[in-house]
Amino acid sequence: MDLRIFTEPQQGASYDTLLKVARTAEELGVFSAFFRSDHYLKMGDVDGLPGPTDAWITLAGLARDTSTIRLGTLMTAATFRLPGVTAIQVAQVDAMSGGRVEFGLGAGWYEAEHAAYGIPFPKEKFGRLEEQLEIITGLWRTKLGDTFDFAGEYYTLTDSPALPKPAQERIPVLVGGNGPKRTPALAARFADEFNLPFASVADTAAQFGRVREAVERAGRSADELVYSNALVLCVGRDDAEVARRAAAIGREVDELKANGLAGTPDEVVEKIGRYAAVGSRRVYLQVLDLDDLDHLELVAARVAPQLG
């Protein structure tokens, strides 16, 4: 099982805080990637200070301030950026990192953050997402010297030089979500990885099955994709430490055990094993208390070695 760190900086984190988490994850050697959300407004009962950080500016900084850990988003919001600009930004960060970027793109959903920062919130989000994926991946795979054209319902590109190119031959693309039909079809067309966030084992098995069927219908092998989950993390050496960590993020232990990865290291390993049994090969550990670096060290020392 591949373990990755997933952060939610809109809840309150500076770049320096994120850098400490990313460097700690890198130094521990058991986490393959550092990912972050793409939001501009806090959620729930937190102050969100010092304020939002932009996902791709953050990753550009981390590209230079880390050296081995992979970097990405769950998920870049298609409503925040134009597809041509996004293709340029991601390719540049990939080059800055020496080819360590992975690209998750979602439709965008949090209407309040759009209102707060004057960002249009269109009704036709899924159609725009589909066109963005087609454009971004099309720009990256266009051969040097050729041009890229696209005429869609929402976006038009004419004689694009399709530059710059990423450092990687192919940047891994992540698609995710719970939609029963359109989401699996989108993953079948564009994804290298399908991610299901905050879902039960049973719901994971059902959605992975739908995606695998869609991938096969599209003429690809279902095993071409990596299947992954994102789950909140709250692990402790004993019940008291679990309770302390749950309280620090404003959650209840029983709820976290039901809906996330919570408990002692052995309990968390057992829960991860249930996701592995239904096809998950990668888990994004949602770390909400970004000052608690001992939390990552505990996973590295007591959870990761049991996963093989």
Tab-separated table of N, CA and C in Angstrom, residues 192-276:
chain	number	residue	atom	x	y	z
A	192	ASP	N	-5.014	8.322	-15.108
A	192	ASP	CA	-4.016	7.334	-14.739
A	192	ASP	C	-4.315	6.786	-13.342
A	193	GLU	N	-5.086	7.559	-12.584
A	193	GLU	CA	-5.461	7.154	-11.222
A	193	GLU	C	-6.896	7.595	-10.965
A	194	PHE	N	-7.650	6.723	-10.302
A	194	PHE	CA	-8.988	7.089	-9.863
A	194	PHE	C	-8.991	7.168	-8.347
A	195	ASN	N	-9.423	8.316	-7.814
A	195	ASN	CA	-9.414	8.546	-6.368
A	195	ASN	C	-10.829	8.720	-5.843
A	196	LEU	N	-11.119	8.027	-4.757
A	196	LEU	CA	-12.412	8.144	-4.109
A	196	LEU	C	-12.208	8.696	-2.705
A	197	PRO	N	-12.694	9.913	-2.441
A	197	PRO	CA	-12.456	10.517	-1.136
A	197	PRO	C	-13.555	10.197	-0.121
A	198	PHE	N	-13.122	9.876	1.095
A	198	PHE	CA	-13.995	9.818	2.266
A	198	PHE	C	-15.190	8.888	2.058
A	199	ALA	N	-14.935	7.713	1.534
A	199	ALA	CA	-15.984	6.733	1.257
A	199	ALA	C	-15.759	5.488	2.100
A	200	SER	N	-16.840	4.790	2.385
A	200	SER	CA	-16.752	3.538	3.120
A	200	SER	C	-16.125	2.453	2.250
A	201	VAL	N	-15.770	1.344	2.877
A	201	VAL	CA	-15.218	0.217	2.125
A	201	VAL	C	-16.243	-0.282	1.107
A	202	ALA	N	-17.511	-0.405	1.542
A	202	ALA	CA	-18.550	-0.895	0.631
A	202	ALA	C	-18.755	0.048	-0.545
A	203	ASP	N	-18.813	1.351	-0.281
A	203	ASP	CA	-18.988	2.316	-1.368
A	203	ASP	C	-17.761	2.349	-2.285
A	204	THR	N	-16.590	2.143	-1.704
A	204	THR	CA	-15.377	2.088	-2.500
A	204	THR	C	-15.426	0.907	-3.464
A	205	ALA	N	-15.805	-0.252	-2.957
A	205	ALA	CA	-15.882	-1.437	-3.813
A	205	ALA	C	-16.842	-1.205	-4.967
A	206	ALA	N	-17.998	-0.597	-4.687
A	206	ALA	CA	-18.989	-0.368	-5.742
A	206	ALA	C	-18.476	0.619	-6.784
A	207	GLN	N	-17.879	1.723	-6.350
A	207	GLN	CA	-17.411	2.731	-7.303
A	207	GLN	C	-16.198	2.246	-8.091
A	208	PHE	N	-15.287	1.551	-7.432
A	208	PHE	CA	-14.161	0.984	-8.169
A	208	PHE	C	-14.661	0.019	-9.245
A	209	GLY	N	-15.688	-0.737	-8.921
A	209	GLY	CA	-16.255	-1.657	-9.907
A	209	GLY	C	-16.822	-0.924	-11.104
A	210	ARG	N	-17.532	0.177	-10.851
A	210	ARG	CA	-18.088	0.958	-11.958
A	210	ARG	C	-16.983	1.547	-12.827
A	211	VAL	N	-15.916	2.024	-12.180
A	211	VAL	CA	-14.806	2.600	-12.951
A	211	VAL	C	-14.110	1.527	-13.774
A	212	ARG	N	-13.867	0.386	-13.184
A	212	ARG	CA	-13.201	-0.692	-13.916
A	212	ARG	C	-14.020	-1.095	-15.150
A	213	GLU	N	-15.327	-1.175	-14.989
A	213	GLU	CA	-16.186	-1.516	-16.125
A	213	GLU	C	-16.102	-0.452	-17.211
A	214	ALA	N	-16.118	0.828	-16.799
A	214	ALA	CA	-16.034	1.914	-17.782
A	214	ALA	C	-14.696	1.896	-18.514
A	215	VAL	N	-13.625	1.612	-17.797
A	215	VAL	CA	-12.300	1.561	-18.413
A	215	VAL	C	-12.233	0.436	-19.444
A	216	GLU	N	-12.783	-0.713	-19.097
A	216	GLU	CA	-12.800	-1.837	-20.038
A	216	GLU	C	-13.636	-1.498	-21.273
A	217	ARG	N	-14.779	-0.844	-21.068
A	217	ARG	CA	-15.619	-0.463	-22.214
A	217	ARG	C	-14.895	0.505	-23.138
A	218	ALA	N	-14.002	1.305	-22.564
A	218	ALA	CA	-13.246	2.277	-23.360
A	218	ALA	C	-12.066	1.640	-24.095
A	219	GLY	N	-11.892	0.339	-23.936
A	219	GLY	CA	-10.826	-0.351	-24.642
A	219	GLY	C	-9.495	-0.372	-23.930
A	220	ARG	N	-9.500	-0.021	-22.661
A	220	ARG	CA	-8.292	-0.068	-21.855
A	220	ARG	C	-8.386	-1.217	-20.862
A	221	SER	N	-7.263	-1.652	-20.365
A	221	SER	CA	-7.269	-2.613	-19.271
A	221	SER	C	-7.582	-1.884	-17.972
A	222	ALA	N	-8.499	-2.435	-17.187
A	222	ALA	CA	-8.858	-1.802	-15.924
A	222	ALA	C	-7.663	-1.672	-14.997
A	223	ASP	N	-6.695	-2.560	-15.148
A	223	ASP	CA	-5.520	-2.530	-14.283
A	223	ASP	C	-4.519	-1.447	-14.678
A	224	GLU	N	-4.787	-0.718	-15.766
A	224	GLU	CA	-3.916	0.409	-16.121
A	224	GLU	C	-3.991	1.518	-15.081
A	225	LEU	N	-5.121	1.632	-14.404
A	225	LEU	CA	-5.325	2.704	-13.439
A	225	LEU	C	-4.865	2.285	-12.049
A	226	VAL	N	-4.393	3.262	-11.286
A	226	VAL	CA	-4.215	3.102	-9.850
A	226	VAL	C	-5.536	3.503	-9.197
A	227	TYR	N	-5.998	2.706	-8.231
A	227	TYR	CA	-7.243	2.998	-7.511
A	227	TYR	C	-6.871	3.397	-6.088
A	228	SER	N	-7.382	4.552	-5.653
A	228	SER	CA	-6.933	5.098	-4.378
A	228	SER	C	-8.088	5.680	-3.575
A	229	ASN	N	-7.826	5.865	-2.288
A	229	ASN	CA	-8.770	6.514	-1.379
A	229	ASN	C	-8.091	7.678	-0.681
A	230	ALA	N	-8.892	8.647	-0.261
A	230	ALA	CA	-8.438	9.693	0.650
A	230	ALA	C	-9.265	9.559	1.924
A	231	LEU	N	-8.579	9.497	3.067
A	231	LEU	CA	-9.255	9.258	4.339
A	231	LEU	C	-8.579	10.073	5.437
A	232	VAL	N	-9.383	10.628	6.335
A	232	VAL	CA	-8.845	11.409	7.438
A	232	VAL	C	-8.053	10.501	8.366
A	233	LEU	N	-6.953	11.023	8.892
A	233	LEU	CA	-6.047	10.265	9.748
A	233	LEU	C	-6.144	10.734	11.187
A	234	CYS	N	-6.225	9.760	12.108
A	234	CYS	CA	-6.168	10.077	13.540
A	234	CYS	C	-5.676	8.831	14.267
A	235	VAL	N	-4.367	8.654	14.301
A	235	VAL	CA	-3.779	7.462	14.903
A	235	VAL	C	-3.016	7.858	16.159
A	236	GLY	N	-3.092	7.008	17.174
A	236	GLY	CA	-2.383	7.259	18.422
A	236	GLY	C	-1.842	5.980	19.005
A	237	ARG	N	-0.852	6.131	19.871
A	237	ARG	CA	-0.245	4.953	20.489
A	237	ARG	C	-1.201	4.242	21.435
A	238	ASP	N	-2.143	5.012	21.977
A	238	ASP	CA	-3.150	4.432	22.866
A	238	ASP	C	-4.428	5.247	22.727
A	239	ASP	N	-5.465	4.835	23.443
A	239	ASP	CA	-6.763	5.510	23.317
A	239	ASP	C	-6.689	6.983	23.702
A	240	ALA	N	-5.874	7.293	24.709
A	240	ALA	CA	-5.768	8.683	25.147
A	240	ALA	C	-5.171	9.558	24.054
A	241	GLU	N	-4.163	9.048	23.356
A	241	GLU	CA	-3.544	9.834	22.289
A	241	GLU	C	-4.490	9.982	21.099
A	242	VAL	N	-5.243	8.935	20.804
A	242	VAL	CA	-6.245	9.042	19.745
A	242	VAL	C	-7.263	10.122	20.092
A	243	ALA	N	-7.738	10.111	21.334
A	243	ALA	CA	-8.734	11.099	21.773
A	243	ALA	C	-8.168	12.515	21.710
A	244	ARG	N	-6.909	12.668	22.099
A	244	ARG	CA	-6.285	13.996	22.047
A	244	ARG	C	-6.211	14.506	20.618
A	245	ARG	N	-5.824	13.622	19.707
A	245	ARG	CA	-5.716	14.058	18.305
A	245	ARG	C	-7.093	14.338	17.707
A	246	ALA	N	-8.078	13.567	18.070
A	246	ALA	CA	-9.434	13.831	17.582
A	246	ALA	C	-9.928	15.183	18.077
A	247	ALA	N	-9.699	15.475	19.359
A	247	ALA	CA	-10.138	16.758	19.928
A	247	ALA	C	-9.435	17.923	19.252
A	248	ALA	N	-8.172	17.733	18.884
A	248	ALA	CA	-7.401	18.815	18.260
A	248	ALA	C	-7.974	19.222	16.912
A	249	ILE	N	-8.676	18.312	16.244
A	249	ILE	CA	-9.269	18.647	14.940
A	249	ILE	C	-10.795	18.771	15.026
A	250	GLY	N	-11.317	18.790	16.258
A	250	GLY	CA	-12.754	19.016	16.448
A	250	GLY	C	-13.628	17.868	15.993
A	251	ARG	N	-13.137	16.627	16.132
A	251	ARG	CA	-13.899	15.466	15.706
A	251	ARG	C	-14.059	14.487	16.870
A	252	GLU	N	-15.024	13.577	16.729
A	252	GLU	CA	-15.270	12.548	17.730
A	252	GLU	C	-14.569	11.259	17.314
A	253	VAL	N	-14.027	10.546	18.282
A	253	VAL	CA	-13.284	9.323	17.985
A	253	VAL	C	-14.153	8.299	17.270
A	254	ASP	N	-15.355	8.069	17.777
A	254	ASP	CA	-16.215	7.053	17.160
A	254	ASP	C	-16.534	7.389	15.710
A	255	GLU	N	-16.778	8.669	15.446
A	255	GLU	CA	-17.074	9.096	14.067
A	255	GLU	C	-15.860	8.894	13.175
A	256	LEU	N	-14.670	9.221	13.696
A	256	LEU	CA	-13.455	9.045	12.907
A	256	LEU	C	-13.173	7.572	12.639
A	257	LYS	N	-13.440	6.720	13.615
A	257	LYS	CA	-13.234	5.289	13.398
A	257	LYS	C	-14.203	4.745	12.352
A	258	ALA	N	-15.407	5.299	12.333
A	258	ALA	CA	-16.394	4.837	11.352
A	258	ALA	C	-16.076	5.339	9.955
A	259	ASN	N	-15.589	6.579	9.841
A	259	ASN	CA	-15.478	7.224	8.538
A	259	ASN	C	-14.054	7.481	8.060
A	260	GLY	N	-13.078	7.178	8.891
A	260	GLY	CA	-11.700	7.454	8.512
A	260	GLY	C	-10.760	6.370	8.975
A	261	LEU	N	-9.505	6.753	9.149
A	261	LEU	CA	-8.480	5.851	9.657
A	261	LEU	C	-8.104	6.337	11.041
A	262	ALA	N	-8.721	5.780	12.052
A	262	ALA	CA	-8.543	6.249	13.416
A	262	ALA	C	-8.361	5.065	14.352
A	263	GLY	N	-7.571	5.296	15.405
A	263	GLY	CA	-7.338	4.273	16.410
A	263	GLY	C	-5.855	4.041	16.610
A	264	THR	N	-5.536	2.907	17.176
A	264	THR	CA	-4.141	2.533	17.365
A	264	THR	C	-3.536	2.141	16.013
A	265	PRO	N	-2.209	2.043	15.938
A	265	PRO	CA	-1.601	1.609	14.673
A	265	PRO	C	-2.173	0.294	14.153
A	266	ASP	N	-2.398	-0.676	15.035
A	266	ASP	CA	-2.944	-1.953	14.585
A	266	ASP	C	-4.357	-1.793	14.024
A	267	GLU	N	-5.172	-0.940	14.648
A	267	GLU	CA	-6.526	-0.708	14.143
A	267	GLU	C	-6.493	-0.054	12.767
A	268	VAL	N	-5.595	0.898	12.597
A	268	VAL	CA	-5.499	1.594	11.315
A	268	VAL	C	-4.990	0.652	10.229
A	269	VAL	N	-4.036	-0.189	10.559
A	269	VAL	CA	-3.542	-1.167	9.590
A	269	VAL	C	-4.668	-2.109	9.159
A	270	GLU	N	-5.479	-2.558	10.117
A	270	GLU	CA	-6.589	-3.444	9.785
A	270	GLU	C	-7.590	-2.760	8.867
A	271	LYS	N	-7.872	-1.484	9.117
A	271	LYS	CA	-8.826	-0.745	8.285
A	271	LYS	C	-8.255	-0.538	6.882
A	272	ILE	N	-6.990	-0.199	6.787
A	272	ILE	CA	-6.369	-0.051	5.473
A	272	ILE	C	-6.444	-1.368	4.709
A	273	GLY	N	-6.251	-2.466	5.413
A	273	GLY	CA	-6.331	-3.776	4.773
A	273	GLY	C	-7.681	-4.044	4.155
A	274	ARG	N	-8.752	-3.536	4.767
A	274	ARG	CA	-10.091	-3.722	4.201
A	274	ARG	C	-10.238	-2.943	2.894
A	275	TYR	N	-9.643	-1.763	2.815
A	275	TYR	CA	-9.662	-1.015	1.553
A	275	TYR	C	-8.810	-1.720	0.499
A	276	ALA	N	-7.668	-2.257	0.922
A	276	ALA	CA	-6.824	-2.984	-0.021
A	276	ALA	C	-7.556	-4.189	-0.605
